Short mmCIF file of C-alpha atoms and ligand atoms in Angstrom, two decimals:
data_model
loop_
_atom_site.label_atom_id
_atom_site.label_comp_id
_atom_site.label_asym_id
_atom_site.label_seq_id
_atom_site.Cartn_x
_atom_site.Cartn_y
_atom_site.Cartn_z
CA MET Y 1 -48.76 -33.32 -17.68
CA LEU Y 2 -46.87 -32.03 -20.66
CA LYS Y 3 -47.34 -28.53 -19.30
CA ILE Y 4 -45.88 -29.52 -15.98
CA ARG Y 5 -42.87 -31.17 -17.68
CA LEU Y 6 -42.30 -28.14 -19.91
CA THR Y 7 -42.41 -25.90 -16.87
CA PHE Y 8 -39.94 -28.14 -15.13
CA VAL Y 9 -37.53 -28.12 -18.10
CA LEU Y 10 -37.81 -24.36 -18.31
CA PHE Y 11 -37.15 -24.08 -14.62
CA VAL Y 12 -33.98 -26.28 -14.87
CA LEU Y 13 -32.84 -24.31 -17.90
CA LEU Y 14 -33.25 -21.08 -15.93
CA LEU Y 15 -31.25 -22.54 -13.05
CA ILE Y 16 -28.43 -23.30 -15.42
CA LEU Y 17 -28.61 -20.08 -17.41
CA ILE Y 18 -29.08 -17.43 -14.66
CA PRO Y 19 -25.80 -17.92 -12.81
CA GLY Y 20 -23.97 -17.97 -16.18
CA THR Y 21 -25.60 -14.71 -17.22
CA MET Y 22 -24.88 -13.14 -13.86
CA SER Y 23 -21.21 -13.96 -13.89
CA MET Y 24 -20.97 -12.66 -17.42
CA GLN Y 25 -22.52 -9.38 -16.30
CA ASN Y 26 -20.16 -9.27 -13.31
CA SER Y 27 -17.09 -9.63 -15.50
CA LEU Y 28 -18.41 -6.83 -17.77
CA VAL Y 29 -18.85 -4.59 -14.76
CA TYR Y 30 -15.42 -3.26 -13.80
CA GLN Y 31 -14.56 -2.70 -17.44
CA GLU Y 32 -16.25 0.67 -17.84
CA PRO Y 33 -14.03 3.68 -18.78
CA PHE Y 34 -12.22 5.03 -15.63
CA ARG Y 35 -13.12 1.92 -13.52
CA PRO Y 36 -10.32 1.30 -11.03
CA GLN Y 37 -8.70 -2.00 -11.75
CA TYR Y 38 -6.94 -2.71 -8.41
CA HIS Y 39 -8.72 -0.35 -6.02
CA TYR Y 40 -11.99 -1.23 -4.35
CA SER Y 41 -15.06 0.38 -5.90
CA PRO Y 42 -18.68 -0.91 -5.55
CA PRO Y 43 -20.18 -2.85 -8.47
CA GLN Y 44 -22.64 -0.08 -8.93
CA ALA Y 45 -23.95 3.10 -7.33
CA TRP Y 46 -22.50 5.57 -4.89
CA MET Y 47 -19.73 5.08 -2.31
CA ASN Y 48 -18.11 7.50 0.07
CA ASP Y 49 -16.26 6.87 3.35
CA PRO Y 50 -14.78 3.47 4.16
CA ASN Y 51 -16.38 2.37 7.41
CA GLY Y 52 -15.97 -0.30 10.10
CA MET Y 53 -12.71 -1.78 8.92
CA VAL Y 54 -11.99 -4.78 11.04
CA TYR Y 55 -10.19 -8.13 10.71
CA PHE Y 56 -11.99 -11.24 11.93
CA GLU Y 57 -11.44 -14.96 11.39
CA GLY Y 58 -9.34 -14.71 8.22
CA GLU Y 59 -11.22 -11.81 6.61
CA TYR Y 60 -10.57 -8.09 6.31
CA HIS Y 61 -13.90 -6.36 6.30
CA LEU Y 62 -14.49 -3.10 4.46
CA PHE Y 63 -17.83 -1.44 4.98
CA TYR Y 64 -18.56 1.86 3.25
CA GLN Y 65 -21.06 4.72 2.99
CA HIS Y 66 -23.34 3.57 0.16
CA ASN Y 67 -26.37 4.87 -1.63
CA PRO Y 68 -27.49 1.72 -3.48
CA ASP Y 69 -30.14 3.55 -5.62
CA ASP Y 70 -28.15 6.27 -7.20
CA VAL Y 71 -24.67 7.49 -8.28
CA VAL Y 72 -24.87 10.56 -6.07
CA TRP Y 73 -24.89 10.87 -2.30
CA GLY Y 74 -28.26 10.06 -0.71
CA PRO Y 75 -29.81 7.91 1.97
CA MET Y 76 -26.79 6.19 3.50
CA HIS Y 77 -26.48 2.45 4.04
CA TRP Y 78 -23.34 0.42 4.88
CA GLY Y 79 -22.11 -1.43 1.83
CA HIS Y 80 -19.84 -4.41 2.58
CA ALA Y 81 -16.87 -6.18 1.05
CA VAL Y 82 -14.37 -8.74 2.37
CA SER Y 83 -10.83 -9.72 1.43
CA THR Y 84 -8.30 -12.24 2.66
CA ASP Y 85 -5.30 -10.20 1.36
CA LEU Y 86 -6.45 -6.56 1.32
CA VAL Y 87 -6.08 -6.58 -2.46
CA HIS Y 88 -8.81 -8.86 -3.89
CA TRP Y 89 -12.37 -7.95 -2.70
CA GLU Y 90 -15.63 -9.78 -2.74
CA THR Y 91 -18.69 -7.53 -2.43
CA LEU Y 92 -21.34 -8.86 -0.01
CA PRO Y 93 -24.97 -7.79 0.48
CA ILE Y 94 -25.59 -4.48 2.21
CA ALA Y 95 -24.88 -4.78 5.96
CA LEU Y 96 -26.78 -1.86 7.57
CA TYR Y 97 -30.01 -0.32 6.29
CA PRO Y 98 -31.62 2.86 7.48
CA ASP Y 99 -34.08 2.38 10.33
CA ASP Y 100 -36.55 4.46 12.46
CA ASN Y 101 -33.62 6.31 14.02
CA GLY Y 102 -32.28 7.48 10.63
CA THR Y 103 -29.94 6.65 7.78
CA ILE Y 104 -26.53 5.15 8.59
CA PHE Y 105 -23.55 7.44 8.61
CA SER Y 106 -19.88 6.61 9.23
CA GLY Y 107 -18.55 4.55 12.12
CA CYS Y 108 -16.49 1.56 13.13
CA VAL Y 109 -16.57 -2.08 14.09
CA VAL Y 110 -14.80 -3.80 17.02
CA ILE Y 111 -14.54 -7.42 18.08
CA ASP Y 112 -16.01 -7.77 21.58
CA GLU Y 113 -13.82 -10.62 22.66
CA ASN Y 114 -14.97 -10.66 26.30
CA ASN Y 115 -18.63 -10.07 25.59
CA THR Y 116 -18.66 -6.72 27.39
CA ALA Y 117 -21.79 -5.64 25.53
CA GLY Y 118 -23.72 -8.81 26.12
CA PHE Y 119 -24.18 -9.58 22.39
CA GLY Y 120 -21.98 -12.70 22.59
CA ALA Y 121 -18.28 -13.46 22.92
CA ASN Y 122 -16.45 -12.30 19.84
CA ALA Y 123 -19.49 -10.49 18.49
CA MET Y 124 -18.69 -7.95 15.78
CA VAL Y 125 -20.06 -4.66 17.16
CA ALA Y 126 -20.61 -1.68 14.91
CA VAL Y 127 -20.80 1.85 16.49
CA TYR Y 128 -21.96 4.38 13.93
CA SER Y 129 -23.78 7.66 13.58
CA TYR Y 130 -27.32 8.24 12.37
CA ASP Y 131 -27.78 11.17 9.97
CA VAL Y 132 -29.44 13.07 12.82
CA GLN Y 133 -26.01 12.93 14.63
CA THR Y 134 -27.15 10.40 17.32
CA GLN Y 135 -25.02 7.29 17.72
CA GLY Y 136 -26.17 3.72 17.28
CA VAL Y 137 -24.89 0.23 17.86
CA ALA Y 138 -25.50 -3.00 15.87
CA TYR Y 139 -23.95 -6.43 16.14
CA SER Y 140 -23.28 -9.62 14.18
CA THR Y 141 -22.51 -13.07 15.45
CA ASP Y 142 -22.10 -14.65 12.01
CA ARG Y 143 -18.89 -13.09 10.68
CA GLY Y 144 -20.65 -9.92 9.61
CA ARG Y 145 -23.17 -11.63 7.26
CA THR Y 146 -26.23 -10.43 9.18
CA TRP Y 147 -26.66 -7.57 11.61
CA THR Y 148 -29.03 -6.76 14.44
CA LYS Y 149 -29.55 -3.25 15.67
CA TYR Y 150 -29.34 -2.79 19.45
CA GLU Y 151 -32.87 -2.10 20.76
CA GLY Y 152 -31.62 0.62 23.08
CA ASN Y 153 -30.49 2.85 20.16
CA PRO Y 154 -29.44 5.55 20.09
CA VAL Y 155 -26.71 5.04 22.66
CA LEU Y 156 -25.61 8.70 22.58
CA PRO Y 157 -27.84 11.70 21.73
CA ALA Y 158 -26.80 14.48 19.35
CA LEU Y 159 -24.63 16.31 21.88
CA ALA Y 160 -23.36 18.94 19.34
CA PRO Y 161 -23.88 20.01 15.77
CA ASP Y 162 -21.85 17.71 13.47
CA PHE Y 163 -21.50 15.11 16.24
CA ARG Y 164 -20.57 12.01 14.31
CA ASP Y 165 -18.32 9.24 12.98
CA PRO Y 166 -17.35 7.41 16.22
CA LYS Y 167 -14.18 5.27 16.17
CA VAL Y 168 -13.89 2.94 19.13
CA ILE Y 169 -10.80 1.21 20.46
CA TRP Y 170 -10.08 -1.03 23.43
CA HIS Y 171 -7.68 0.84 25.70
CA GLU Y 172 -5.63 -1.88 27.31
CA PRO Y 173 -3.97 0.14 30.13
CA THR Y 174 -7.26 1.35 31.52
CA GLN Y 175 -9.30 -1.72 30.49
CA GLN Y 176 -12.09 0.21 28.83
CA TRP Y 177 -13.54 1.15 25.47
CA VAL Y 178 -12.57 4.58 24.24
CA MET Y 179 -14.56 6.46 21.58
CA VAL Y 180 -13.15 9.37 19.63
CA ILE Y 181 -15.93 11.24 17.83
CA SER Y 182 -16.03 14.53 15.85
CA ALA Y 183 -18.05 17.45 17.26
CA GLY Y 184 -18.04 20.52 15.04
CA ARG Y 185 -14.41 21.69 14.92
CA GLU Y 186 -13.08 19.43 17.67
CA VAL Y 187 -13.06 15.75 18.64
CA ARG Y 188 -14.44 14.45 21.93
CA PHE Y 189 -13.38 11.34 23.84
CA PHE Y 190 -15.86 9.10 25.64
CA THR Y 191 -15.23 5.93 27.68
CA SER Y 192 -17.40 2.86 28.24
CA PRO Y 193 -17.23 -0.53 29.94
CA ASN Y 194 -19.73 -2.17 27.54
CA LEU Y 195 -20.03 -0.22 24.20
CA ARG Y 196 -23.55 0.90 25.17
CA ASP Y 197 -23.08 3.35 28.09
CA TRP Y 198 -20.67 6.21 27.31
CA THR Y 199 -19.16 8.85 29.65
CA TYR Y 200 -17.58 12.08 28.36
CA ALA Y 201 -13.82 12.29 29.09
CA SER Y 202 -12.30 15.29 27.22
CA SER Y 203 -12.17 17.35 24.01
CA PHE Y 204 -9.33 18.22 21.66
CA SER Y 205 -8.91 20.82 18.89
CA ALA Y 206 -5.83 22.22 17.09
CA GLY Y 207 -4.26 22.50 13.62
CA HIS Y 208 -6.66 23.05 10.76
CA ILE Y 209 -9.87 24.24 12.46
CA VAL Y 210 -11.38 26.33 9.72
CA ALA Y 211 -13.90 23.71 8.69
CA THR Y 212 -15.97 20.84 10.16
CA TRP Y 213 -13.96 17.92 11.54
CA GLU Y 214 -15.11 14.47 10.50
CA VAL Y 215 -14.18 10.78 10.79
CA PRO Y 216 -11.50 10.74 13.49
CA ASP Y 217 -9.23 7.83 14.28
CA LEU Y 218 -6.95 7.16 17.28
CA PHE Y 219 -4.21 4.50 17.56
CA PRO Y 220 -0.82 3.87 19.12
CA LEU Y 221 2.39 3.30 17.13
CA GLU Y 222 5.85 2.44 18.36
CA ILE Y 223 8.96 4.34 17.57
CA ASP Y 224 12.34 3.32 19.00
CA GLY Y 225 10.56 1.34 21.70
CA GLU Y 226 8.41 4.27 22.67
CA THR Y 227 4.61 4.48 22.14
CA ARG Y 228 3.15 7.60 20.55
CA TRP Y 229 -0.58 8.10 19.84
CA VAL Y 230 -1.75 9.24 16.43
CA LEU Y 231 -5.01 11.14 16.06
CA VAL Y 232 -6.27 11.36 12.50
CA VAL Y 233 -8.96 13.86 11.56
CA SER Y 234 -10.60 14.66 8.25
CA VAL Y 235 -11.45 18.27 7.58
CA GLY Y 236 -14.30 19.23 5.27
CA ALA Y 237 -12.76 22.23 3.48
CA LEU Y 238 -9.75 24.34 2.71
CA ALA Y 239 -7.19 21.55 2.87
CA PRO Y 240 -3.86 22.15 0.97
CA ALA Y 241 -5.04 20.63 -2.31
CA GLY Y 242 -8.40 22.41 -2.09
CA GLY Y 243 -11.59 21.03 -0.56
CA SER Y 244 -11.54 18.20 1.87
CA GLY Y 245 -8.36 16.68 3.34
CA THR Y 246 -6.92 14.69 6.20
CA GLN Y 247 -4.68 15.99 9.02
CA TYR Y 248 -3.04 14.13 11.89
CA PHE Y 249 -1.53 14.78 15.30
CA ILE Y 250 1.14 12.87 17.23
CA GLY Y 251 1.08 12.90 20.99
CA THR Y 252 0.14 11.01 24.16
CA PHE Y 253 -3.13 9.49 25.33
CA ASP Y 254 -3.86 8.14 28.81
CA GLY Y 255 -7.35 6.73 28.11
CA MET Y 256 -8.98 10.12 28.86
CA VAL Y 257 -6.96 13.00 27.36
CA PHE Y 258 -4.93 13.45 24.18
CA ILE Y 259 -1.90 15.81 24.37
CA ASN Y 260 -0.47 16.98 21.07
CA ASP Y 261 3.34 17.14 20.73
CA ASN Y 262 3.18 19.95 18.20
CA TYR Y 263 0.44 22.11 19.69
CA PRO Y 264 -0.34 24.69 18.51
CA SER Y 265 2.00 25.50 15.66
CA THR Y 266 2.10 22.74 13.05
CA THR Y 267 -0.61 21.24 10.90
CA LEU Y 268 0.54 17.84 9.65
CA TRP Y 269 -1.19 16.52 6.50
CA LEU Y 270 -1.61 12.83 5.88
CA ASP Y 271 -1.76 13.36 2.11
CA TYR Y 272 -1.14 16.39 -0.05
CA GLY Y 273 -3.29 15.17 -2.98
CA ALA Y 274 -6.91 16.19 -3.44
CA ASP Y 275 -8.35 12.70 -3.12
CA ASN Y 276 -7.74 10.99 0.21
CA TYR Y 277 -10.57 11.65 2.64
CA ALA Y 278 -12.39 10.13 5.61
CA GLY Y 279 -9.88 7.33 6.00
CA THR Y 280 -9.36 5.24 9.15
CA THR Y 281 -7.50 2.12 10.11
CA TRP Y 282 -8.35 -1.59 10.56
CA SER Y 283 -9.01 -2.78 14.02
CA ASN Y 284 -7.97 -6.20 15.30
CA GLU Y 285 -5.29 -6.54 12.58
CA PRO Y 286 -3.73 -9.96 13.22
CA ASN Y 287 -0.09 -8.99 12.74
CA GLY Y 288 -0.17 -5.90 14.84
CA LYS Y 289 -0.04 -3.68 11.73
CA ARG Y 290 -1.78 -0.33 11.43
CA ILE Y 291 -3.36 -0.33 7.99
CA PHE Y 292 -5.29 2.69 6.65
CA ILE Y 293 -7.70 3.10 3.75
CA GLY Y 294 -9.34 6.36 2.60
CA TRP Y 295 -12.07 7.44 0.24
CA MET Y 296 -10.35 8.45 -2.98
CA ASN Y 297 -12.40 11.50 -3.59
CA ASN Y 298 -13.07 15.08 -2.50
CA TRP Y 299 -16.42 16.54 -1.42
CA THR Y 300 -15.97 19.63 -3.63
CA TYR Y 301 -16.59 17.52 -6.74
CA ALA Y 302 -17.38 13.99 -5.59
CA ASN Y 303 -20.94 14.04 -6.94
CA SER Y 304 -19.87 15.12 -10.43
CA ILE Y 305 -16.84 12.95 -11.41
CA PRO Y 306 -17.35 11.47 -14.87
CA THR Y 307 -17.95 7.80 -14.08
CA SER Y 308 -21.02 5.92 -15.25
CA THR Y 309 -22.72 3.20 -13.24
CA TRP Y 310 -20.83 3.72 -10.05
CA ARG Y 311 -19.25 6.68 -8.26
CA GLY Y 312 -16.48 6.51 -5.66
CA ALA Y 313 -13.53 4.25 -4.86
CA ALA Y 314 -11.15 3.58 -2.01
CA THR Y 315 -7.39 4.47 -1.91
CA LEU Y 316 -4.92 1.68 -1.78
CA PRO Y 317 -4.59 0.26 1.73
CA ARG Y 318 -1.48 1.61 3.29
CA GLU Y 319 0.56 0.43 6.29
CA PHE Y 320 1.53 3.25 8.70
CA ARG Y 321 4.74 3.71 10.60
CA LEU Y 322 6.40 6.53 12.49
CA VAL Y 323 9.73 7.98 11.40
CA ARG Y 324 12.07 10.62 12.83
CA THR Y 325 12.76 13.59 10.56
CA LEU Y 326 14.64 16.83 11.05
CA GLU Y 327 11.29 18.42 11.87
CA GLY Y 328 10.18 15.78 14.36
CA ILE Y 329 8.23 12.51 14.29
CA ARG Y 330 6.08 12.00 11.25
CA LEU Y 331 3.70 9.39 9.86
CA ALA Y 332 4.86 7.48 6.83
CA GLN Y 333 2.86 5.04 4.68
CA THR Y 334 3.58 2.05 2.43
CA PRO Y 335 0.96 0.39 0.30
CA VAL Y 336 0.32 -3.12 1.62
CA ALA Y 337 2.86 -5.71 0.54
CA ALA Y 338 0.28 -8.06 -1.08
CA LEU Y 339 -0.04 -5.56 -3.95
CA GLU Y 340 3.29 -6.88 -5.17
CA ASN Y 341 1.48 -10.10 -6.23
CA LEU Y 342 -0.18 -8.10 -9.03
CA ARG Y 343 3.14 -7.17 -10.68
CA THR Y 344 4.63 -8.21 -13.95
CA LEU Y 345 7.92 -6.52 -14.63
CA ILE Y 346 7.97 -4.71 -17.99
CA GLY Y 347 11.29 -2.88 -17.75
CA THR Y 348 14.23 -1.81 -15.60
CA TRP Y 349 16.78 0.89 -16.33
CA ASP Y 350 19.86 2.28 -14.58
CA ASN Y 351 21.52 5.66 -15.10
CA LEU Y 352 19.23 7.09 -17.69
CA THR Y 353 20.11 10.70 -18.35
CA VAL Y 354 17.16 12.88 -19.37
CA SER Y 355 17.16 16.33 -20.85
CA GLY Y 356 13.98 17.67 -22.41
CA GLU Y 357 11.40 14.90 -22.84
CA HIS Y 358 12.35 11.24 -22.89
CA ILE Y 359 9.50 8.93 -23.86
CA LEU Y 360 9.87 5.33 -22.77
CA ASP Y 361 8.97 3.75 -26.13
CA ASP Y 362 6.90 0.57 -25.91
CA ILE Y 363 6.57 0.93 -22.16
CA GLY Y 364 3.31 1.94 -20.71
CA GLY Y 365 -0.10 0.95 -19.60
CA ARG Y 366 -3.09 2.17 -17.58
CA THR Y 367 -2.32 0.11 -14.51
CA LEU Y 368 1.29 0.52 -13.50
CA GLU Y 369 3.62 0.60 -10.51
CA ILE Y 370 6.73 2.67 -11.10
CA ILE Y 371 9.73 2.74 -8.76
CA ALA Y 372 12.24 5.49 -9.55
CA GLU Y 373 15.28 7.06 -7.97
CA ILE Y 374 16.22 10.42 -9.53
CA GLU Y 375 19.29 12.62 -9.11
CA PRO Y 376 18.28 16.26 -9.77
CA ASN Y 377 21.46 17.61 -11.31
CA ALA Y 378 20.71 21.14 -12.52
CA ALA Y 379 17.27 20.95 -14.15
CA ASP Y 380 14.81 23.51 -12.87
CA ARG Y 381 11.58 21.55 -13.31
CA TRP Y 382 11.54 17.87 -13.85
CA GLY Y 383 9.64 14.62 -13.33
CA LEU Y 384 7.46 12.06 -15.06
CA VAL Y 385 4.41 12.00 -17.24
CA VAL Y 386 2.01 9.06 -16.72
CA GLN Y 387 -1.24 8.44 -18.63
CA ARG Y 388 0.55 10.17 -21.46
CA GLY Y 389 -1.18 10.55 -24.83
CA GLU Y 390 -1.18 12.89 -27.83
CA ASN Y 391 -2.56 15.79 -25.88
CA ALA Y 392 -2.89 14.25 -22.49
CA GLY Y 393 -1.04 13.26 -19.41
CA THR Y 394 -0.71 13.46 -15.68
CA HIS Y 395 2.52 15.11 -14.58
CA ILE Y 396 4.44 14.34 -11.42
CA VAL Y 397 6.79 17.36 -11.04
CA TYR Y 398 9.62 18.30 -8.75
CA ASN Y 399 10.15 22.05 -8.49
CA PRO Y 400 13.56 22.72 -6.79
CA ALA Y 401 13.00 26.51 -6.45
CA ARG Y 402 9.92 25.83 -4.38
CA SER Y 403 11.13 22.56 -2.77
CA SER Y 404 7.84 21.04 -3.78
CA LEU Y 405 6.64 17.81 -5.32
CA LEU Y 406 3.39 18.18 -7.19
CA ILE Y 407 0.82 16.44 -9.32
CA SER Y 408 -0.59 18.37 -12.25
CA ARG Y 409 -3.73 16.94 -13.72
CA THR Y 410 -4.44 19.82 -16.06
CA ASP Y 411 -4.83 17.49 -19.02
CA THR Y 412 -7.73 15.73 -17.49
CA ILE Y 413 -10.56 15.28 -20.03
CA ASP Y 414 -13.88 16.56 -18.87
CA SER Y 415 -12.09 18.73 -16.22
CA GLY Y 416 -14.13 21.62 -17.56
CA TYR Y 417 -17.24 19.74 -16.41
CA ILE Y 418 -16.01 18.85 -12.88
CA PRO Y 419 -16.55 21.90 -10.73
CA ASN Y 420 -13.63 22.75 -8.42
CA PHE Y 421 -11.42 20.01 -9.82
CA THR Y 422 -8.13 21.52 -8.63
CA PRO Y 423 -5.69 21.24 -11.53
CA ALA Y 424 -2.50 20.92 -9.50
CA PHE Y 425 -1.33 20.52 -5.91
CA GLY Y 426 1.98 19.90 -4.16
CA ALA Y 427 3.71 18.75 -1.06
CA PRO Y 428 6.65 20.57 0.59
CA LEU Y 429 9.70 18.40 0.10
CA ASP Y 430 13.31 19.52 0.62
CA LEU Y 431 15.57 16.95 -0.93
CA ASN Y 432 18.49 17.96 1.29
CA GLY Y 433 20.98 16.76 -1.36
CA GLN Y 434 19.28 13.35 -1.55
CA PRO Y 435 17.86 11.76 -4.71
CA LEU Y 436 14.11 11.79 -5.05
CA ARG Y 437 12.80 8.30 -4.42
CA LEU Y 438 9.31 7.64 -5.87
CA ARG Y 439 6.85 4.84 -5.89
CA ILE Y 440 3.92 5.60 -8.08
CA PHE Y 441 0.70 3.66 -8.61
CA VAL Y 442 -1.28 4.45 -11.74
CA ASP Y 443 -4.79 3.07 -12.19
CA GLU Y 444 -7.49 3.86 -14.76
CA SER Y 445 -8.56 7.06 -12.98
CA SER Y 446 -6.00 7.70 -10.22
CA VAL Y 447 -2.38 8.28 -9.40
CA GLU Y 448 -0.90 7.72 -5.94
CA VAL Y 449 2.61 9.04 -5.41
CA PHE Y 450 4.70 8.00 -2.41
CA ALA Y 451 7.99 9.87 -2.01
CA GLN Y 452 11.00 9.34 0.27
CA ASP Y 453 9.76 5.92 1.42
CA GLY Y 454 6.27 7.09 2.02
CA LEU Y 455 7.01 10.19 4.09
CA ILE Y 456 5.04 12.14 1.48
CA SER Y 457 1.86 10.93 -0.13
CA LEU Y 458 -0.08 12.55 -2.95
CA THR Y 459 -3.30 10.91 -4.05
CA ALA Y 460 -5.18 12.17 -7.00
CA GLN Y 461 -8.04 11.14 -9.22
CA THR Y 462 -7.28 11.73 -12.88
CA PHE Y 463 -9.74 11.53 -15.75
CA VAL Y 464 -7.35 11.44 -18.69
CA ASP Y 465 -8.39 10.14 -22.12
CA PRO Y 466 -8.71 6.34 -21.55
CA ALA Y 467 -6.43 5.71 -24.57
CA ALA Y 468 -3.52 7.70 -22.99
CA ASN Y 469 -1.20 5.07 -21.57
CA GLY Y 470 2.35 6.34 -22.28
CA LEU Y 471 5.18 7.04 -19.89
CA ALA Y 472 7.89 9.71 -20.16
CA PHE Y 473 10.43 11.59 -18.10
CA PHE Y 474 11.22 15.25 -18.59
CA ALA Y 475 13.77 17.78 -17.45
CA ASN Y 476 13.59 21.49 -18.27
CA ASN Y 477 16.68 23.68 -18.55
CA GLY Y 478 19.19 21.01 -17.49
CA ASP Y 479 19.18 17.34 -16.95
CA ILE Y 480 18.35 14.67 -14.40
CA THR Y 481 19.68 11.15 -13.96
CA VAL Y 482 17.24 8.38 -13.32
CA THR Y 483 19.63 6.28 -11.37
CA HIS Y 484 17.23 3.40 -11.14
CA LEU Y 485 13.87 2.60 -12.59
CA GLU Y 486 11.50 -0.34 -12.37
CA VAL Y 487 8.13 -0.43 -14.18
CA TYR Y 488 5.52 -3.12 -13.46
CA ALA Y 489 2.21 -3.80 -15.15
CA LEU Y 490 -0.37 -4.44 -12.43
CA GLU Y 491 -3.00 -7.11 -13.02
CA SER Y 492 -6.66 -6.36 -12.51
CA ILE Y 493 -8.21 -7.66 -9.32
CA TRP Y 494 -11.55 -8.00 -11.07
CA SER Y 495 -10.40 -10.66 -13.62
CA GLU Y 496 -12.29 -13.15 -11.44
CA THR Y 497 -16.01 -12.67 -10.83
CA PRO Y 498 -16.27 -10.07 -8.07
C1 FRU S 1 -17.49 12.28 5.65
C2 FRU S 1 -18.90 12.26 6.02
C3 FRU S 1 -19.10 11.86 7.43
C4 FRU S 1 -20.50 11.33 7.46
C5 FRU S 1 -20.59 10.69 6.11
C6 FRU S 1 -21.98 10.78 5.49
O1 FRU S 1 -17.21 12.15 4.35
O2 FRU S 1 -19.44 13.54 5.81
O3 FRU S 1 -18.88 12.87 8.40
O4 FRU S 1 -20.72 10.38 8.49
O5 FRU S 1 -19.63 11.31 5.28
O6 FRU S 1 -22.03 10.02 4.35
#
């Protein structure tokens, strides 16, 4: 009897203690050196591409390429997180496990409102690749909490080498599903009435074709009352910042064929930094917005970045829009507005003249948002230093002679140990007599720079000494005027139990 009672007391004690211990562990996770404080990263283990982004019944879903058993790429699963504001994330159990057809590569999720597939009205339907380059389907009828693989998988055989990463949209004008999928150095379009039977429609290839194309996306955006179609394609190597990068095309799409406005001359890059890859956009976004998120990493060194219990993070979610420029229509991006809820203002300045280095004393931090407007005057190399320490810092530099805005991460600690960690990269940016308008997000191991209202984006991982948290401006051989400056500390999204 006593034994039974003791066992019962022990059992009750365990029930009380275990959740306490777990939440303690969870709040300790996300405090490791270099752990992003307001970007999504998995609690532990490996993450690459964001997958299956979809909005449904109050939740933004983010699935992702995940190897739960190691901090390097391996057998792929779909990890899963949800958010109500695209800023705070709750990690849920793994959504898709490998099966007899293979491990689970990248893909998408749509909401099958009209039950075209027969899995139920409003079923969440995932269309993804297996590692063997066949395509599979799975569905959920409980808000993505549990998933059933379609028994007829695979729904498409491996029709080409590197045939993967389907993105499916509902094409309203032709009342059919359209899939865009990469196939070597091109994308192919397929159509379907039911998400299970797919018919080839056309192929497209242009721009940067010197490496394998991966993870395409296709969506319409309005400009001046006109609809243009944007095709986004990630390319595995030789992008402007070195290694993998993301290009896009603007054109028309009739449900079968994509025609590129710029063919064949121009390659448009979505990001000029080294660390924005394999990104796609949310489907079913309730406010008609086009919101993108990428993997904040680069295949040339992804497996060797100096993080501990986890490896890989997502970029900030960014809202896309089209803008007219002197060169033509371009894609511009703005981090989602809900990020402003993380702000605490720590300083504003107007008309600060800088010559040489100007350290903003007492202002700094590892998680910052900086809004700056800068008049170049006559300086020949000028900009900001963030993550600034004794012998450390990440430089955001404007070079007038080259009309180029660049990030220099040469002071990265451990950079000697990260193979192919490009030290600096830039975006072409002619100021045309305008001030430089910057919005910069600094996190523990990243810097995202948006210039000229998001027309230019530079995303970079940075592994600077974790103690380096200063902020400075500099101007060489002349001065600049910082006509306006706002600096915000950004609160961690992990202060609550993830
Ligand atoms: C892109 C990619 C995809 C593939 C996945 C595998 O980063 O190579 O083409 O589906 O990662 O994890």
